[in-house]
Amino acid sequence: MMGNVIALDSILGLGELKAPAESTPVEASGCTTSSCGSSDGPADMDPAVWEKVKNHPCYSEEAHHYFARMHVAVAPACNIQCNYCNRKYDCSNESRPGVVSEKLTPDQAIRKILAVAQEIPQLSVIGIAGPGDSLAAGAKNTFATFEHLQKKAPDLKLCLSTNGLALPETVERIAQYNIDHVTITINMVDPEVGQHIYPWIFYKHKRWTGLDAAKILHEQQMLGLEMLTARGILVKVNSVMIPGINDAHLLDVNKAVKSRGAFLHNIMPLISDPAHGTHFGLTGQRGPSAQELKVVQDACEGGAKLMRHCRQCRADAVGLLGEDRGEEFTADKVEAMGEIHDDGDARRTYREHVESERAGRHASKEAAKAEVQETVGTQADPILIAVATKGGERINEHFGHAKEFQIYEVGPKGAKFVGHRRVDQYCEGGTGDGETLDTVLSAINDCAAVFVAKIGGCPSKSLEAAGIEPVDRFAFEYIEESALSYFKDYAERLGRGAVRSRAGQDAVIRTGALTARRA
Ligand SMILES: C[S@@+](CC[C@H](N)C(=O)[O-])C[C@H]1O[C@@H](n2cnc3c(N)ncnc32)[C@H](O)[C@@H]1O
Ligand code: SF4
Ligand code: SF4
């Protein structure tokens, strides 16, 4: 098992890191006969569904630690206007939806996909997410790309994103091309709300505005969703959270999509800035804070299952979800690569490594949870922990190099990924910047601890002063088992009055935001 772990780390680009400590949980838990050699999936998931999602970084939170996606920008046109979208804005440094550096023809897209596939064995999914709508303009480029790709690299999963307006008329073709995963952006289930988000739509050769536009869009979205789920296609629903417009309404959206069989609900924060030239940006509509987003997501728990690890990628993003390697595969660089040879061997080997890495992990997480419940009980309040990681479900990033922290909620019910916080890298060129450190501290100020592979003395002191414990004793270990082990110790220290409770802080945020709006 240890040999596999090290090989996997090097494939993930973690080769410079030291090998895991002797007490690595996979080894400690052993490999049960029932799960040895393959991962069984979470206890609450149908094995057939797990087969479809286990290597999809967006549909499985666990998979996002191991697998990469690639968006190809073959769909420039759109059939509606959202008040938060302006596709004319184009900047290679911007990482947000709708932004691309180069639009591609289907032929260019196929060459680029095969070039990426040759270089990145973690690649498992090819998605079309704009920059416009993948089903606008008759979905010509989208289907041409997928038709060709199926023949060239049949192991890559196909995925598309749409506003849903043209869905009902395209569902049959989606099923025919074996597209197993479809995302629909549904921001409202009430046209009264929708009219504040969509100034117009173009439908049946006519431009519609106001309530009429929102009503047509809503009906098409609901019908499209029902048609897809009836065919067993997994549907993820994206909702953009727009404070004051649809934030409290997203609970109704969650219920409506769950009742129609949506597999996942991805509530994402509005990104809004006057510089983007969008209606919302220019009129000062703000996006929610990470904490406000979490409040709404938490309020939806128990309904449609939530996706909380979305990175709101560009329409030409390449790589693991927390990274974007698009710059390595610009048109001129792909052209310069000469003959491309992709037989899928590296991907097969990589997937086998991941399978053996995952074998026994679900059992090991359950065992760690049971231990917490035995020592702490089942009533203790959960805490939040920020984690510096670059993949593989391990704590394997230095504090100063982290561009984001993954946030885990940990308590007697287990350790659960609940979001990520993007930050500016604290340490660049060997020195730390005080101002950047302040922004990192405020990004994770609701966390009791930050888990890192390594951290310097100076940021450690600032974190401690802010009430966030820097923890490097779990370096290179698995995140969830480490978080549960930390929680056991934390609860014990809390009982002795040795640490201040952080759970109350979360409750204050909760009371301040959503409950006030709902009242
Ligand atoms: C660029 S769109 C492309 C796919 C399709 N046209 C759609 O809207 O679903 C991909 C996703 O980005 C979201 N998006 C676009 N602009 C955004 C913004 N300013 N803030 C947050 N999400 C945004 C869309 O709502 C959609 O869920
Ligand atoms: S549907 Fe998608 S591409 Fe079209 S305007 Fe809205 S966000 Fe932009
Ligand atoms: S935007 Fe979200 S759902 Fe789409 S590829 Fe990125 S992480 Fe996955």
PDB file of N, CA, C and O in Angstrom, residues 297-334:
ATOM      1  N   GLN A 297     -26.360  27.610   2.159  1.00  0.00           N
ATOM      2  CA  GLN A 297     -26.104  26.191   1.879  1.00  0.00           C
ATOM      3  C   GLN A 297     -26.539  25.339   3.071  1.00  0.00           C
ATOM      4  O   GLN A 297     -27.211  24.320   2.901  1.00  0.00           O
ATOM      5  N   ASP A 298     -26.192  25.772   4.261  1.00  0.00           N
ATOM      6  CA  ASP A 298     -26.567  24.991   5.452  1.00  0.00           C
ATOM      7  C   ASP A 298     -28.087  24.899   5.575  1.00  0.00           C
ATOM      8  O   ASP A 298     -28.628  23.857   5.953  1.00  0.00           O
ATOM      9  N   ALA A 299     -28.781  26.006   5.252  1.00  0.00           N
ATOM     10  CA  ALA A 299     -30.248  26.005   5.374  1.00  0.00           C
ATOM     11  C   ALA A 299     -30.874  25.023   4.387  1.00  0.00           C
ATOM     12  O   ALA A 299     -31.983  24.535   4.605  1.00  0.00           O
ATOM     13  N   CYS A 300     -30.176  24.730   3.285  1.00  0.00           N
ATOM     14  CA  CYS A 300     -30.702  23.795   2.269  1.00  0.00           C
ATOM     15  C   CYS A 300     -30.374  22.339   2.598  1.00  0.00           C
ATOM     16  O   CYS A 300     -30.852  21.433   1.910  1.00  0.00           O
ATOM     17  N   GLU A 301     -29.548  22.104   3.611  1.00  0.00           N
ATOM     18  CA  GLU A 301     -29.181  20.714   3.954  1.00  0.00           C
ATOM     19  C   GLU A 301     -30.433  19.904   4.247  1.00  0.00           C
ATOM     20  O   GLU A 301     -31.378  20.410   4.857  1.00  0.00           O
ATOM     21  N   GLY A 302     -30.447  18.680   3.780  1.00  0.00           N
ATOM     22  CA  GLY A 302     -31.635  17.832   3.969  1.00  0.00           C
ATOM     23  C   GLY A 302     -32.481  17.810   2.709  1.00  0.00           C
ATOM     24  O   GLY A 302     -33.345  16.955   2.529  1.00  0.00           O
ATOM     25  N   GLY A 303     -32.250  18.773   1.810  1.00  0.00           N
ATOM     26  CA  GLY A 303     -32.962  18.792   0.525  1.00  0.00           C
ATOM     27  C   GLY A 303     -32.093  18.147  -0.537  1.00  0.00           C
ATOM     28  O   GLY A 303     -31.427  17.136  -0.280  1.00  0.00           O
ATOM     29  N   ALA A 304     -32.067  18.747  -1.744  1.00  0.00           N
ATOM     30  CA  ALA A 304     -31.182  18.203  -2.789  1.00  0.00           C
ATOM     31  C   ALA A 304     -29.749  18.289  -2.277  1.00  0.00           C
ATOM     32  O   ALA A 304     -29.347  19.285  -1.669  1.00  0.00           O
ATOM     33  N   LYS A 305     -28.965  17.231  -2.537  1.00  0.00           N
ATOM     34  CA  LYS A 305     -27.578  17.163  -2.055  1.00  0.00           C
ATOM     35  C   LYS A 305     -26.783  18.353  -2.604  1.00  0.00           C
ATOM     36  O   LYS A 305     -26.915  18.700  -3.777  1.00  0.00           O
ATOM     37  N   LEU A 306     -25.970  18.954  -1.732  1.00  0.00           N
ATOM     38  CA  LEU A 306     -25.272  20.168  -2.151  1.00  0.00           C
ATOM     39  C   LEU A 306     -23.867  19.885  -2.668  1.00  0.00           C
ATOM     40  O   LEU A 306     -23.162  19.027  -2.132  1.00  0.00           O
ATOM     41  N   MET A 307     -23.493  20.617  -3.715  1.00  0.00           N
ATOM     42  CA  MET A 307     -22.089  20.642  -4.135  1.00  0.00           C
ATOM     43  C   MET A 307     -21.488  21.891  -3.488  1.00  0.00           C
ATOM     44  O   MET A 307     -22.027  22.982  -3.636  1.00  0.00           O
ATOM     45  N   ARG A 308     -20.398  21.719  -2.752  1.00  0.00           N
ATOM     46  CA  ARG A 308     -19.806  22.887  -2.104  1.00  0.00           C
ATOM     47  C   ARG A 308     -18.375  23.123  -2.571  1.00  0.00           C
ATOM     48  O   ARG A 308     -17.681  23.970  -2.012  1.00  0.00           O
ATOM     49  N   HIS A 309     -17.918  22.339  -3.554  1.00  0.00           N
ATOM     50  CA  HIS A 309     -16.505  22.482  -3.921  1.00  0.00           C
ATOM     51  C   HIS A 309     -16.321  23.121  -5.295  1.00  0.00           C
ATOM     52  O   HIS A 309     -15.237  23.052  -5.865  1.00  0.00           O
ATOM     53  N   CYS A 310     -17.348  23.771  -5.831  1.00  0.00           N
ATOM     54  CA  CYS A 310     -17.237  24.401  -7.152  1.00  0.00           C
ATOM     55  C   CYS A 310     -16.231  25.557  -7.090  1.00  0.00           C
ATOM     56  O   CYS A 310     -16.225  26.332  -6.139  1.00  0.00           O
ATOM     57  N   ARG A 311     -15.377  25.652  -8.104  1.00  0.00           N
ATOM     58  CA  ARG A 311     -14.386  26.737  -8.134  1.00  0.00           C
ATOM     59  C   ARG A 311     -14.766  27.823  -9.146  1.00  0.00           C
ATOM     60  O   ARG A 311     -13.980  28.702  -9.436  1.00  0.00           O
ATOM     61  N   GLN A 312     -15.978  27.754  -9.704  1.00  0.00           N
ATOM     62  CA  GLN A 312     -16.450  28.761 -10.670  1.00  0.00           C
ATOM     63  C   GLN A 312     -15.395  29.005 -11.752  1.00  0.00           C
ATOM     64  O   GLN A 312     -14.876  30.103 -11.929  1.00  0.00           O
ATOM     65  N   CYS A 313     -15.128  27.931 -12.472  1.00  0.00           N
ATOM     66  CA  CYS A 313     -14.007  27.929 -13.420  1.00  0.00           C
ATOM     67  C   CYS A 313     -14.287  28.750 -14.674  1.00  0.00           C
ATOM     68  O   CYS A 313     -15.432  28.950 -15.061  1.00  0.00           O
ATOM     69  N   ARG A 314     -13.215  29.137 -15.314  1.00  0.00           N
ATOM     70  CA  ARG A 314     -13.297  29.767 -16.629  1.00  0.00           C
ATOM     71  C   ARG A 314     -13.874  28.770 -17.637  1.00  0.00           C
ATOM     72  O   ARG A 314     -13.848  27.560 -17.401  1.00  0.00           O
ATOM     73  N   ALA A 315     -14.336  29.286 -18.772  1.00  0.00           N
ATOM     74  CA  ALA A 315     -14.897  28.401 -19.790  1.00  0.00           C
ATOM     75  C   ALA A 315     -13.803  27.686 -20.587  1.00  0.00           C
ATOM     76  O   ALA A 315     -14.101  26.925 -21.512  1.00  0.00           O
ATOM     77  N   ASP A 316     -12.515  27.935 -20.235  1.00  0.00           N
ATOM     78  CA  ASP A 316     -11.426  27.192 -20.876  1.00  0.00           C
ATOM     79  C   ASP A 316     -10.468  26.611 -19.832  1.00  0.00           C
ATOM     80  O   ASP A 316      -9.278  26.417 -20.097  1.00  0.00           O
ATOM     81  N   ALA A 317     -10.984  26.332 -18.617  1.00  0.00           N
ATOM     82  CA  ALA A 317     -10.133  25.857 -17.525  1.00  0.00           C
ATOM     83  C   ALA A 317      -9.597  24.447 -17.803  1.00  0.00           C
ATOM     84  O   ALA A 317     -10.262  23.632 -18.430  1.00  0.00           O
ATOM     85  N   VAL A 318      -8.388  24.180 -17.299  1.00  0.00           N
ATOM     86  CA  VAL A 318      -7.757  22.856 -17.470  1.00  0.00           C
ATOM     87  C   VAL A 318      -7.058  22.476 -16.162  1.00  0.00           C
ATOM     88  O   VAL A 318      -6.294  23.274 -15.618  1.00  0.00           O
ATOM     89  N   GLY A 319      -7.302  21.271 -15.661  1.00  0.00           N
ATOM     90  CA  GLY A 319      -6.543  20.790 -14.500  1.00  0.00           C
ATOM     91  C   GLY A 319      -7.422  20.384 -13.331  1.00  0.00           C
ATOM     92  O   GLY A 319      -8.643  20.269 -13.466  1.00  0.00           O
ATOM     93  N   LEU A 320      -6.788  20.157 -12.170  1.00  0.00           N
ATOM     94  CA  LEU A 320      -7.543  19.869 -10.949  1.00  0.00           C
ATOM     95  C   LEU A 320      -8.364  21.120 -10.621  1.00  0.00           C
ATOM     96  O   LEU A 320      -8.009  22.220 -11.036  1.00  0.00           O
ATOM     97  N   LEU A 321      -9.433  20.956  -9.829  1.00  0.00           N
ATOM     98  CA  LEU A 321     -10.337  22.097  -9.648  1.00  0.00           C
ATOM     99  C   LEU A 321      -9.693  23.323  -9.013  1.00  0.00           C
ATOM    100  O   LEU A 321     -10.041  24.439  -9.346  1.00  0.00           O
ATOM    101  N   GLY A 322      -8.744  23.119  -8.101  1.00  0.00           N
ATOM    102  CA  GLY A 322      -8.131  24.283  -7.456  1.00  0.00           C
ATOM    103  C   GLY A 322      -7.047  24.946  -8.306  1.00  0.00           C
ATOM    104  O   GLY A 322      -6.459  25.930  -7.895  1.00  0.00           O
ATOM    105  N   GLU A 323      -6.774  24.417  -9.492  1.00  0.00           N
ATOM    106  CA  GLU A 323      -5.686  24.964 -10.301  1.00  0.00           C
ATOM    107  C   GLU A 323      -6.192  25.217 -11.724  1.00  0.00           C
ATOM    108  O   GLU A 323      -7.230  24.716 -12.108  1.00  0.00           O
ATOM    109  N   ASP A 324      -5.459  26.017 -12.476  1.00  0.00           N
ATOM    110  CA  ASP A 324      -5.802  26.169 -13.888  1.00  0.00           C
ATOM    111  C   ASP A 324      -4.522  26.137 -14.700  1.00  0.00           C
ATOM    112  O   ASP A 324      -3.678  27.028 -14.585  1.00  0.00           O
ATOM    113  N   ARG A 325      -4.392  25.076 -15.526  1.00  0.00           N
ATOM    114  CA  ARG A 325      -3.175  24.922 -16.332  1.00  0.00           C
ATOM    115  C   ARG A 325      -3.413  25.335 -17.780  1.00  0.00           C
ATOM    116  O   ARG A 325      -2.662  24.953 -18.673  1.00  0.00           O
ATOM    117  N   GLY A 326      -4.482  26.110 -18.005  1.00  0.00           N
ATOM    118  CA  GLY A 326      -4.851  26.522 -19.360  1.00  0.00           C
ATOM    119  C   GLY A 326      -3.714  27.197 -20.117  1.00  0.00           C
ATOM    120  O   GLY A 326      -3.553  27.008 -21.322  1.00  0.00           O
ATOM    121  N   GLU A 327      -2.901  27.975 -19.409  1.00  0.00           N
ATOM    122  CA  GLU A 327      -1.801  28.702 -20.047  1.00  0.00           C
ATOM    123  C   GLU A 327      -0.791  27.766 -20.721  1.00  0.00           C
ATOM    124  O   GLU A 327      -0.076  28.160 -21.631  1.00  0.00           O
ATOM    125  N   GLU A 328      -0.723  26.516 -20.235  1.00  0.00           N
ATOM    126  CA  GLU A 328       0.221  25.545 -20.832  1.00  0.00           C
ATOM    127  C   GLU A 328      -0.291  25.003 -22.162  1.00  0.00           C
ATOM    128  O   GLU A 328       0.433  24.326 -22.883  1.00  0.00           O
ATOM    129  N   PHE A 329      -1.577  25.275 -22.457  1.00  0.00           N
ATOM    130  CA  PHE A 329      -2.179  24.654 -23.652  1.00  0.00           C
ATOM    131  C   PHE A 329      -2.854  25.697 -24.547  1.00  0.00           C
ATOM    132  O   PHE A 329      -3.947  25.483 -25.039  1.00  0.00           O
ATOM    133  N   THR A 330      -2.196  26.827 -24.743  1.00  0.00           N
ATOM    134  CA  THR A 330      -2.727  27.826 -25.668  1.00  0.00           C
ATOM    135  C   THR A 330      -2.586  27.277 -27.095  1.00  0.00           C
ATOM    136  O   THR A 330      -1.804  26.339 -27.336  1.00  0.00           O
ATOM    137  N   ALA A 331      -3.330  27.868 -28.055  1.00  0.00           N
ATOM    138  CA  ALA A 331      -3.355  27.340 -29.427  1.00  0.00           C
ATOM    139  C   ALA A 331      -1.933  27.200 -30.001  1.00  0.00           C
ATOM    140  O   ALA A 331      -1.600  26.169 -30.604  1.00  0.00           O
ATOM    141  N   ASP A 332      -1.079  28.213 -29.792  1.00  0.00           N
ATOM    142  CA  ASP A 332       0.264  28.116 -30.381  1.00  0.00           C
ATOM    143  C   ASP A 332       1.089  27.006 -29.715  1.00  0.00           C
ATOM    144  O   ASP A 332       1.837  26.299 -30.384  1.00  0.00           O
ATOM    145  N   LYS A 333       0.893  26.825 -28.388  1.00  0.00           N
ATOM    146  CA  LYS A 333       1.655  25.760 -27.719  1.00  0.00           C
ATOM    147  C   LYS A 333       1.169  24.378 -28.170  1.00  0.00           C
ATOM    148  O   LYS A 333       1.969  23.462 -28.382  1.00  0.00           O
ATOM    149  N   VAL A 334      -0.140  24.230 -28.348  1.00  0.00           N
ATOM    150  CA  VAL A 334      -0.674  22.934 -28.808  1.00  0.00           C
ATOM    151  C   VAL A 334      -0.190  22.657 -30.227  1.00  0.00           C
ATOM    152  O   VAL A 334       0.199  21.538 -30.567  1.00  0.00           O
TER     153      VAL A 334
END
